[in-house]
Amino acid sequence: MKIKKDTTSPADIGDYMKVFACTAVMMQTVLSLVLATSPTYNYQTPIGIIYNLVKFTAPAFIFGILYTTTRTTNQNTLANYGGYLKKQWSALFVPTIWWTLAYLLIMPNVQQVNQYHDVGSFIWHFINGNAAPHLWYNTMMLQFIILMPFFWLLAHFVRNNSKRGIWTLIITTVLFAAWIGFYDLEVFHGPHEQSWYLLDRIFISFVIYGIFGVLSWMFRDKLETFLKKSFPILVILFVAVFYWTNKELFNFGYPVSLANAPYYKPSMTLYALLVIGLVATLAIKHINDNSKALPVFHFLATYAYRAYLSNVFWLQIIWRLGGKNLVNINPILAIIVCYLLTWVLSFASAYVFHIIWSKVKDSLMRKRVQESTE
């Protein structure tokens, strides 16, 4: 059986990636907050392991965005760029602006690296992703949206040409491996760890996942065949690489520092790609079986980005209203409660705000129509 070609399908692999990534990134935020309270080493161990388990979020989100965008716009050229940006402005950039302002003005305590102190530093924090712990990724992700014509060009280049697809995969892998090696030597615990930290939010650090997202749609039949044949191997490799990532983290000793588990290591890159492969396998099975889960994933994927933007905001409220006190009772209990409440509030708010904004726009549109006919 092959992946359905109908682009009106209620969900695709990209939707699954977005939902898994958004769900996992909220856990990362909760784990970081709980670990900052310095729980005992007995609790730091499972926190570190769970953190490594969900350390695939940014790669999966980028893969999912490029897969879905390629599915729906791979015929586009530079002539379509203006319309594309207009659509993405309302879908991605506007929510980003509002939530970044909310963090900087309402919750300035969640800023990273340092605090803004004047107009210039306010604007810089707004742009560079330091307004909140998770917005570094947002700064990086929006670069892929802006650079989409290059990915359309790639889709045109490899179309119906397996050799070009293979060479693109090989060259991307080699160049990205060189980049990871450079980052590991120069930035991660290297001489430029503090001065070059912004490299973690430049698109180059995640470009392999974007390119693989494009290739996965353009060669979707071959992808399905590969995943079907290699699924048992992927599972074995997943377990092995997951062990590798944990061994690396705990080799740094205690107290556990999540900064020692960055995306920019060979182990984490392999882990992210393996998780992407496993999630893609699940999505393909659901698509081929016309699973009842498809509309659910499509619905959640529609609001995943906005839920992601808001999750730190809601977590801070939950934390202040009692989540922090739960840590004194049991850190694991605090993680579970804070995570579930954050997930529900994030997706619920994304949906409610969307409905409210849609009604406001409809009202304004009707008013304009009425005024023009008078």
CSV table of C-alpha atoms in Angstrom, one decimal:
chain,number,residue,atom,x,y,z
A,1,MET,CA,0.0,0.0,0.0
A,2,LYS,CA,1.2,3.5,-0.8
A,3,ILE,CA,0.7,6.8,0.9
A,4,LYS,CA,-2.5,8.4,-0.4
A,5,LYS,CA,-1.9,11.0,-3.0
A,6,ASP,CA,-5.0,13.0,-2.2
A,7,THR,CA,-3.8,16.3,-0.8
A,8,THR,CA,-7.2,16.9,0.8
A,9,SER,CA,-6.4,14.1,3.3
A,10,PRO,CA,-7.4,15.2,6.9
A,11,ALA,CA,-3.8,14.9,8.0
A,12,ASP,CA,-0.3,14.1,6.7
A,13,ILE,CA,3.1,13.2,8.2
A,14,GLY,CA,3.8,16.8,8.8
A,15,ASP,CA,0.7,17.1,11.0
A,16,TYR,CA,1.9,14.2,13.2
A,17,MET,CA,5.4,15.8,13.5
A,18,LYS,CA,3.9,19.1,14.7
A,19,VAL,CA,1.6,17.5,17.3
A,20,PHE,CA,4.4,15.2,18.7
A,21,ALA,CA,6.9,18.1,18.7
A,22,CYS,CA,4.5,20.6,20.4
A,23,THR,CA,3.5,18.0,23.0
A,24,ALA,CA,7.1,17.1,23.7
A,25,VAL,CA,8.4,20.7,23.9
A,26,MET,CA,5.9,21.5,26.7
A,27,MET,CA,7.5,18.6,28.7
A,28,GLN,CA,11.0,20.1,28.1
A,29,THR,CA,9.8,23.4,29.6
A,30,VAL,CA,8.3,21.8,32.6
A,31,LEU,CA,11.4,19.6,33.2
A,32,SER,CA,13.7,22.6,33.1
A,33,LEU,CA,11.6,24.5,35.6
A,34,VAL,CA,11.4,21.6,38.0
A,35,LEU,CA,15.1,20.9,37.7
A,36,ALA,CA,15.9,24.6,38.5
A,37,THR,CA,14.5,23.9,42.1
A,38,SER,CA,17.5,21.6,42.7
A,39,PRO,CA,15.7,18.4,43.5
A,40,THR,CA,17.7,15.5,44.9
A,41,TYR,CA,19.9,13.4,42.6
A,42,ASN,CA,17.3,10.6,42.7
A,43,TYR,CA,14.9,12.9,40.9
A,44,GLN,CA,17.5,14.5,38.7
A,45,THR,CA,18.2,11.2,37.0
A,46,PRO,CA,14.7,10.5,35.7
A,47,ILE,CA,14.3,14.2,34.8
A,48,GLY,CA,17.5,14.0,32.6
A,49,ILE,CA,16.3,10.7,31.0
A,50,ILE,CA,12.8,12.1,30.2
A,51,TYR,CA,14.4,15.3,28.8
A,52,ASN,CA,16.5,13.2,26.4
A,53,LEU,CA,13.4,11.2,25.5
A,54,VAL,CA,11.6,14.4,24.3
A,55,LYS,CA,14.7,16.0,22.8
A,56,PHE,CA,13.5,15.9,19.2
A,57,THR,CA,11.0,18.7,19.2
A,58,ALA,CA,12.7,21.4,17.1
A,59,PRO,CA,13.9,19.0,14.4
A,60,ALA,CA,10.5,17.3,14.2
A,61,PHE,CA,8.7,20.6,13.9
A,62,ILE,CA,11.0,21.8,11.1
A,63,PHE,CA,10.7,18.5,9.3
A,64,GLY,CA,6.9,18.7,9.7
A,65,ILE,CA,6.6,22.3,8.4
A,66,LEU,CA,8.7,21.6,5.3
A,67,TYR,CA,7.0,18.3,4.6
A,68,THR,CA,3.5,19.9,4.7
A,69,THR,CA,4.5,23.1,2.9
A,70,THR,CA,6.2,21.0,0.2
A,71,ARG,CA,3.0,18.9,-0.1
A,72,THR,CA,0.8,22.0,-0.6
A,73,THR,CA,3.1,24.4,-2.4
A,74,ASN,CA,5.9,22.4,-4.2
A,75,GLN,CA,4.6,23.8,-7.6
A,76,ASN,CA,5.3,27.3,-6.4
A,77,THR,CA,7.9,29.6,-7.8
A,78,LEU,CA,9.2,33.0,-6.8
A,79,ALA,CA,6.1,34.5,-8.4
A,80,ASN,CA,4.0,33.0,-5.6
A,81,TYR,CA,6.3,34.3,-2.8
A,82,GLY,CA,4.2,37.4,-2.1
A,83,GLY,CA,1.0,35.5,-1.6
A,84,TYR,CA,2.7,32.9,0.4
A,85,LEU,CA,4.3,35.4,2.8
A,86,LYS,CA,0.9,37.2,3.2
A,87,LYS,CA,-0.7,34.0,4.3
A,88,GLN,CA,2.2,33.1,6.7
A,89,TRP,CA,2.2,36.6,8.1
A,90,SER,CA,-1.3,36.1,9.6
A,91,ALA,CA,-0.7,32.4,10.5
A,92,LEU,CA,2.7,32.6,12.1
A,93,PHE,CA,4.2,36.1,12.3
A,94,VAL,CA,1.2,37.9,14.0
A,95,PRO,CA,0.8,35.3,16.8
A,96,THR,CA,4.6,35.5,17.3
A,97,ILE,CA,4.4,39.3,17.7
A,98,TRP,CA,1.6,39.2,20.2
A,99,TRP,CA,3.1,36.4,22.3
A,100,THR,CA,6.6,37.9,22.3
A,101,LEU,CA,5.1,41.2,23.5
A,102,ALA,CA,3.2,39.3,26.2
A,103,TYR,CA,6.4,37.7,27.5
A,104,LEU,CA,8.5,40.9,27.4
A,105,LEU,CA,5.8,43.2,29.0
A,106,ILE,CA,3.9,40.8,31.3
A,107,MET,CA,6.5,38.2,32.2
A,108,PRO,CA,9.9,39.9,31.8
A,109,ASN,CA,11.3,37.4,34.4
A,110,VAL,CA,11.4,34.6,31.8
A,111,GLN,CA,13.9,36.4,29.6
A,112,GLN,CA,17.1,34.5,28.7
A,113,VAL,CA,20.8,35.5,28.9
A,114,ASN,CA,20.0,39.0,30.2
A,115,GLN,CA,17.2,41.5,30.7
A,116,TYR,CA,16.3,44.4,28.3
A,117,HIS,CA,17.0,47.8,29.8
A,118,ASP,CA,16.2,50.3,26.9
A,119,VAL,CA,14.4,50.4,23.6
A,120,GLY,CA,17.4,49.0,21.7
A,121,SER,CA,17.8,46.0,24.0
A,122,PHE,CA,13.9,45.5,24.0
A,123,ILE,CA,13.9,45.2,20.2
A,124,TRP,CA,17.0,42.9,20.2
A,125,HIS,CA,15.3,40.6,22.7
A,126,PHE,CA,12.2,40.7,20.6
A,127,ILE,CA,14.1,39.6,17.5
A,128,ASN,CA,16.7,37.1,18.8
A,129,GLY,CA,14.4,34.8,20.8
A,130,ASN,CA,15.6,35.7,24.3
A,131,ALA,CA,12.1,37.0,25.3
A,132,ALA,CA,11.3,33.5,26.7
A,133,PRO,CA,13.0,30.1,27.1
A,134,HIS,CA,11.3,28.6,24.0
A,135,LEU,CA,11.4,31.6,21.6
A,136,TRP,CA,14.9,30.9,20.4
A,137,TYR,CA,13.4,28.1,18.3
A,138,ASN,CA,10.7,30.5,16.9
A,139,THR,CA,13.5,32.9,15.7
A,140,MET,CA,15.1,29.9,13.8
A,141,MET,CA,11.8,28.5,12.5
A,142,LEU,CA,10.7,31.8,10.9
A,143,GLN,CA,13.9,31.8,8.9
A,144,PHE,CA,12.7,28.7,7.1
A,145,ILE,CA,9.4,30.4,6.2
A,146,ILE,CA,11.3,33.4,4.8
A,147,LEU,CA,13.7,31.1,2.8
A,148,MET,CA,10.9,29.0,1.4
A,149,PRO,CA,11.7,29.8,-2.3
A,150,PHE,CA,15.0,27.9,-1.9
A,151,PHE,CA,13.1,24.8,-0.8
A,152,TRP,CA,10.7,25.2,-3.7
A,153,LEU,CA,13.7,25.3,-6.0
A,154,LEU,CA,15.0,22.2,-4.3
A,155,ALA,CA,11.7,20.5,-4.9
A,156,HIS,CA,11.8,21.4,-8.6
A,157,PHE,CA,15.4,20.2,-8.8
A,158,VAL,CA,14.8,16.7,-7.5
A,159,ARG,CA,11.4,16.1,-9.0
A,160,ASN,CA,11.1,12.6,-10.5
A,161,ASN,CA,14.9,12.2,-10.3
A,162,SER,CA,16.0,9.7,-7.7
A,163,LYS,CA,19.7,10.3,-8.5
A,164,ARG,CA,19.4,14.0,-7.7
A,165,GLY,CA,17.5,13.1,-4.5
A,166,ILE,CA,20.2,10.7,-3.4
A,167,TRP,CA,23.0,13.2,-4.1
A,168,THR,CA,21.1,15.9,-2.2
A,169,LEU,CA,20.7,13.6,0.8
A,170,ILE,CA,24.4,12.7,0.7
A,171,ILE,CA,25.7,16.3,0.3
A,172,THR,CA,23.3,17.6,3.0
A,173,THR,CA,24.4,14.9,5.4
A,174,VAL,CA,28.1,15.5,4.9
A,175,LEU,CA,27.9,19.2,5.2
A,176,PHE,CA,25.7,19.1,8.2
A,177,ALA,CA,28.0,16.6,9.9
A,178,ALA,CA,30.8,19.1,9.3
A,179,TRP,CA,28.7,21.9,10.8
A,180,ILE,CA,27.9,19.7,13.9
A,181,GLY,CA,31.6,18.9,14.3
A,182,PHE,CA,32.5,22.6,14.1
A,183,TYR,CA,29.8,23.5,16.7
A,184,ASP,CA,31.0,20.8,19.0
A,185,LEU,CA,34.6,22.0,18.9
A,186,GLU,CA,34.1,25.8,18.9
A,187,VAL,CA,30.8,26.4,20.8
A,188,PHE,CA,29.6,23.5,23.0
A,189,HIS,CA,31.9,23.9,25.9
A,190,GLY,CA,34.3,25.4,23.5
A,191,PRO,CA,36.1,28.8,23.3
A,192,HIS,CA,33.1,30.6,21.9
A,193,GLU,CA,30.4,29.0,24.1
A,194,GLN,CA,29.2,32.4,25.4
A,195,SER,CA,29.9,34.7,22.5
A,196,TRP,CA,28.5,32.5,19.7
A,197,TYR,CA,25.5,31.1,21.5
A,198,LEU,CA,23.2,32.7,18.8
A,199,LEU,CA,24.3,30.0,16.3
A,200,ASP,CA,21.8,27.7,17.9
A,201,ARG,CA,19.0,29.7,16.3
A,202,ILE,CA,20.3,30.1,12.8
A,203,PHE,CA,18.6,28.0,10.2
A,204,ILE,CA,21.8,26.2,9.2
A,205,SER,CA,21.8,24.4,12.6
A,206,PHE,CA,18.5,22.7,11.6
A,207,VAL,CA,18.6,22.8,7.8
A,208,ILE,CA,19.1,19.0,7.5
A,209,TYR,CA,15.6,18.5,8.9
A,210,GLY,CA,14.1,21.0,6.4
A,211,ILE,CA,15.8,19.4,3.4
A,212,PHE,CA,14.8,15.9,4.5
A,213,GLY,CA,11.2,17.2,4.9
A,214,VAL,CA,11.2,18.3,1.3
A,215,LEU,CA,12.8,15.1,0.0
A,216,SER,CA,10.3,13.0,2.1
A,217,TRP,CA,7.4,14.4,0.3
A,218,MET,CA,9.0,14.5,-3.2
A,219,PHE,CA,9.9,10.8,-2.8
A,220,ARG,CA,7.1,9.7,-0.5
A,221,ASP,CA,6.5,6.3,-2.0
A,222,LYS,CA,10.2,5.4,-1.6
A,223,LEU,CA,10.0,6.8,1.9
A,224,GLU,CA,7.2,4.5,2.8
A,225,THR,CA,8.9,1.4,1.3
A,226,PHE,CA,12.1,2.3,3.3
A,227,LEU,CA,10.3,2.8,6.6
A,228,LYS,CA,8.3,-0.4,6.1
A,229,LYS,CA,11.4,-2.5,5.5
A,230,SER,CA,13.6,-0.8,8.1
A,231,PHE,CA,11.1,-0.3,11.0
A,232,PRO,CA,12.6,-3.1,13.3
A,233,ILE,CA,16.1,-1.7,12.7
A,234,LEU,CA,14.8,1.8,13.5
A,235,VAL,CA,13.5,0.6,16.8
A,236,ILE,CA,16.8,-1.0,17.7
A,237,LEU,CA,18.7,2.0,16.7
A,238,PHE,CA,16.4,4.2,18.6
A,239,VAL,CA,17.0,2.3,21.8
A,240,ALA,CA,20.8,2.3,21.2
A,241,VAL,CA,21.1,6.0,20.4
A,242,PHE,CA,18.8,6.9,23.3
A,243,TYR,CA,21.2,5.1,25.6
A,244,TRP,CA,24.0,7.0,24.0
A,245,THR,CA,22.4,10.4,24.6
A,246,ASN,CA,21.8,9.5,28.3
A,247,LYS,CA,25.4,8.2,28.7
A,248,GLU,CA,26.7,11.5,27.4
A,249,LEU,CA,24.5,13.6,29.6
A,250,PHE,CA,25.3,11.7,32.8
A,251,ASN,CA,29.0,11.6,32.1
A,252,PHE,CA,29.0,15.3,33.0
A,253,GLY,CA,28.0,14.2,36.5
A,254,TYR,CA,25.7,15.8,39.0
A,255,PRO,CA,23.9,18.2,39.4
A,256,VAL,CA,22.3,17.5,36.0
A,257,SER,CA,22.5,20.4,33.6
A,258,LEU,CA,20.2,20.2,30.6
A,259,ALA,CA,22.6,22.5,28.8
A,260,ASN,CA,24.7,19.4,28.4
A,261,ALA,CA,22.1,17.9,26.1
A,262,PRO,CA,22.0,20.3,23.1
A,263,TYR,CA,20.6,19.4,19.7
A,264,TYR,CA,24.0,20.0,18.0
A,265,LYS,CA,25.7,16.7,18.7
A,266,PRO,CA,26.0,13.6,16.5
A,267,SER,CA,24.0,11.6,19.0
A,268,MET,CA,21.2,14.1,19.2
A,269,THR,CA,21.0,14.5,15.4
A,270,LEU,CA,20.7,10.7,15.0
A,271,TYR,CA,18.2,10.5,17.8
A,272,ALA,CA,16.0,13.2,16.2
A,273,LEU,CA,16.1,11.6,12.8
A,274,LEU,CA,15.2,8.2,14.3
A,275,VAL,CA,12.2,9.7,16.1
A,276,ILE,CA,11.1,11.5,12.9
A,277,GLY,CA,11.3,8.1,11.1
A,278,LEU,CA,9.2,6.4,13.8
A,279,VAL,CA,6.6,9.1,13.9
A,280,ALA,CA,6.5,9.1,10.1
A,281,THR,CA,5.9,5.3,10.2
A,282,LEU,CA,3.0,5.8,12.6
A,283,ALA,CA,1.5,8.6,10.4
A,284,ILE,CA,1.8,6.5,7.2
A,285,LYS,CA,0.0,3.6,8.9
A,286,HIS,CA,-2.8,5.8,10.0
A,287,ILE,CA,-3.1,7.4,6.6
A,288,ASN,CA,-3.2,4.1,4.8
A,289,ASP,CA,-5.7,2.7,7.3
A,290,ASN,CA,-7.8,5.8,7.1
A,291,SER,CA,-7.6,5.9,10.9
A,292,LYS,CA,-10.1,7.8,13.0
A,293,ALA,CA,-7.0,9.6,14.6
A,294,LEU,CA,-6.4,11.5,11.4
A,295,PRO,CA,-8.9,14.3,12.0
A,296,VAL,CA,-7.7,14.6,15.6
A,297,PHE,CA,-4.1,15.0,14.6
A,298,HIS,CA,-5.1,17.5,11.8
A,299,PHE,CA,-7.1,19.5,14.3
A,300,LEU,CA,-4.3,19.6,16.9
A,301,ALA,CA,-1.7,20.4,14.2
A,302,THR,CA,-3.7,23.4,13.1
A,303,TYR,CA,-3.3,24.9,16.6
A,304,ALA,CA,0.1,23.4,17.5
A,305,TYR,CA,2.2,26.4,16.7
A,306,ARG,CA,0.0,28.8,18.7
A,307,ALA,CA,-0.2,26.4,21.6
A,308,TYR,CA,3.6,26.2,21.5
A,309,LEU,CA,3.9,30.0,21.6
A,310,SER,CA,1.7,30.2,24.7
A,311,ASN,CA,2.9,27.2,26.7
A,312,VAL,CA,5.5,29.1,28.9
A,313,PHE,CA,3.0,31.7,29.7
A,314,TRP,CA,0.5,29.2,31.1
A,315,LEU,CA,3.1,27.2,32.8
A,316,GLN,CA,4.3,30.3,34.7
A,317,ILE,CA,0.8,30.9,35.9
A,318,ILE,CA,0.4,27.3,36.9
A,319,TRP,CA,3.8,27.4,38.6
A,320,ARG,CA,2.9,30.4,40.7
A,321,LEU,CA,-0.6,29.2,41.6
A,322,GLY,CA,0.8,26.0,43.2
A,323,GLY,CA,2.9,24.1,40.8
A,324,LYS,CA,6.1,25.1,42.6
A,325,ASN,CA,4.7,23.9,46.0
A,326,LEU,CA,4.1,20.5,44.5
A,327,VAL,CA,7.8,20.1,43.9
A,328,ASN,CA,8.3,20.1,47.7
A,329,ILE,CA,5.8,17.2,47.9
A,330,ASN,CA,7.1,15.2,44.9
A,331,PRO,CA,8.9,16.5,41.9
A,332,ILE,CA,7.5,13.8,39.6
A,333,LEU,CA,4.0,14.7,40.7
A,334,ALA,CA,4.7,18.3,40.0
A,335,ILE,CA,6.0,17.4,36.5
A,336,ILE,CA,2.8,15.4,35.7
A,337,VAL,CA,0.3,18.0,37.0
A,338,CYS,CA,2.1,21.0,35.5
A,339,TYR,CA,2.5,19.3,32.2
A,340,LEU,CA,-1.1,18.2,31.8
A,341,LEU,CA,-2.5,21.5,32.8
A,342,THR,CA,-0.1,23.4,30.5
A,343,TRP,CA,-1.0,21.2,27.6
A,344,VAL,CA,-4.7,21.6,28.0
A,345,LEU,CA,-4.5,25.4,28.6
A,346,SER,CA,-2.1,25.9,25.7
A,347,PHE,CA,-4.3,24.1,23.1
A,348,ALA,CA,-7.5,25.4,24.6
A,349,SER,CA,-6.3,29.0,24.5
A,350,ALA,CA,-5.0,28.6,20.9
A,351,TYR,CA,-8.5,27.4,19.8
A,352,VAL,CA,-10.4,30.0,21.8
A,353,PHE,CA,-8.3,32.9,20.6
A,354,HIS,CA,-8.6,31.7,17.0
A,355,ILE,CA,-12.4,31.6,17.3
A,356,ILE,CA,-12.5,35.1,18.9
A,357,TRP,CA,-10.2,36.6,16.2
A,358,SER,CA,-12.2,34.9,13.4
A,359,LYS,CA,-15.4,36.5,14.8
A,360,VAL,CA,-13.8,39.9,15.1
A,361,LYS,CA,-12.5,39.7,11.5
A,362,ASP,CA,-15.9,38.5,10.2
A,363,SER,CA,-17.6,41.4,12.0
A,364,LEU,CA,-15.2,43.9,10.6
A,365,MET,CA,-15.7,42.5,7.1
A,366,ARG,CA,-19.4,42.7,7.4
A,367,LYS,CA,-19.1,46.3,8.6
A,368,ARG,CA,-17.0,47.2,5.6
A,369,VAL,CA,-19.4,45.5,3.2
A,370,GLN,CA,-22.3,47.3,4.8
A,371,GLU,CA,-20.5,50.7,4.6
A,372,SER,CA,-19.6,50.2,1.0
A,373,THR,CA,-23.2,49.5,0.0
A,374,GLU,CA,-24.6,52.5,1.7
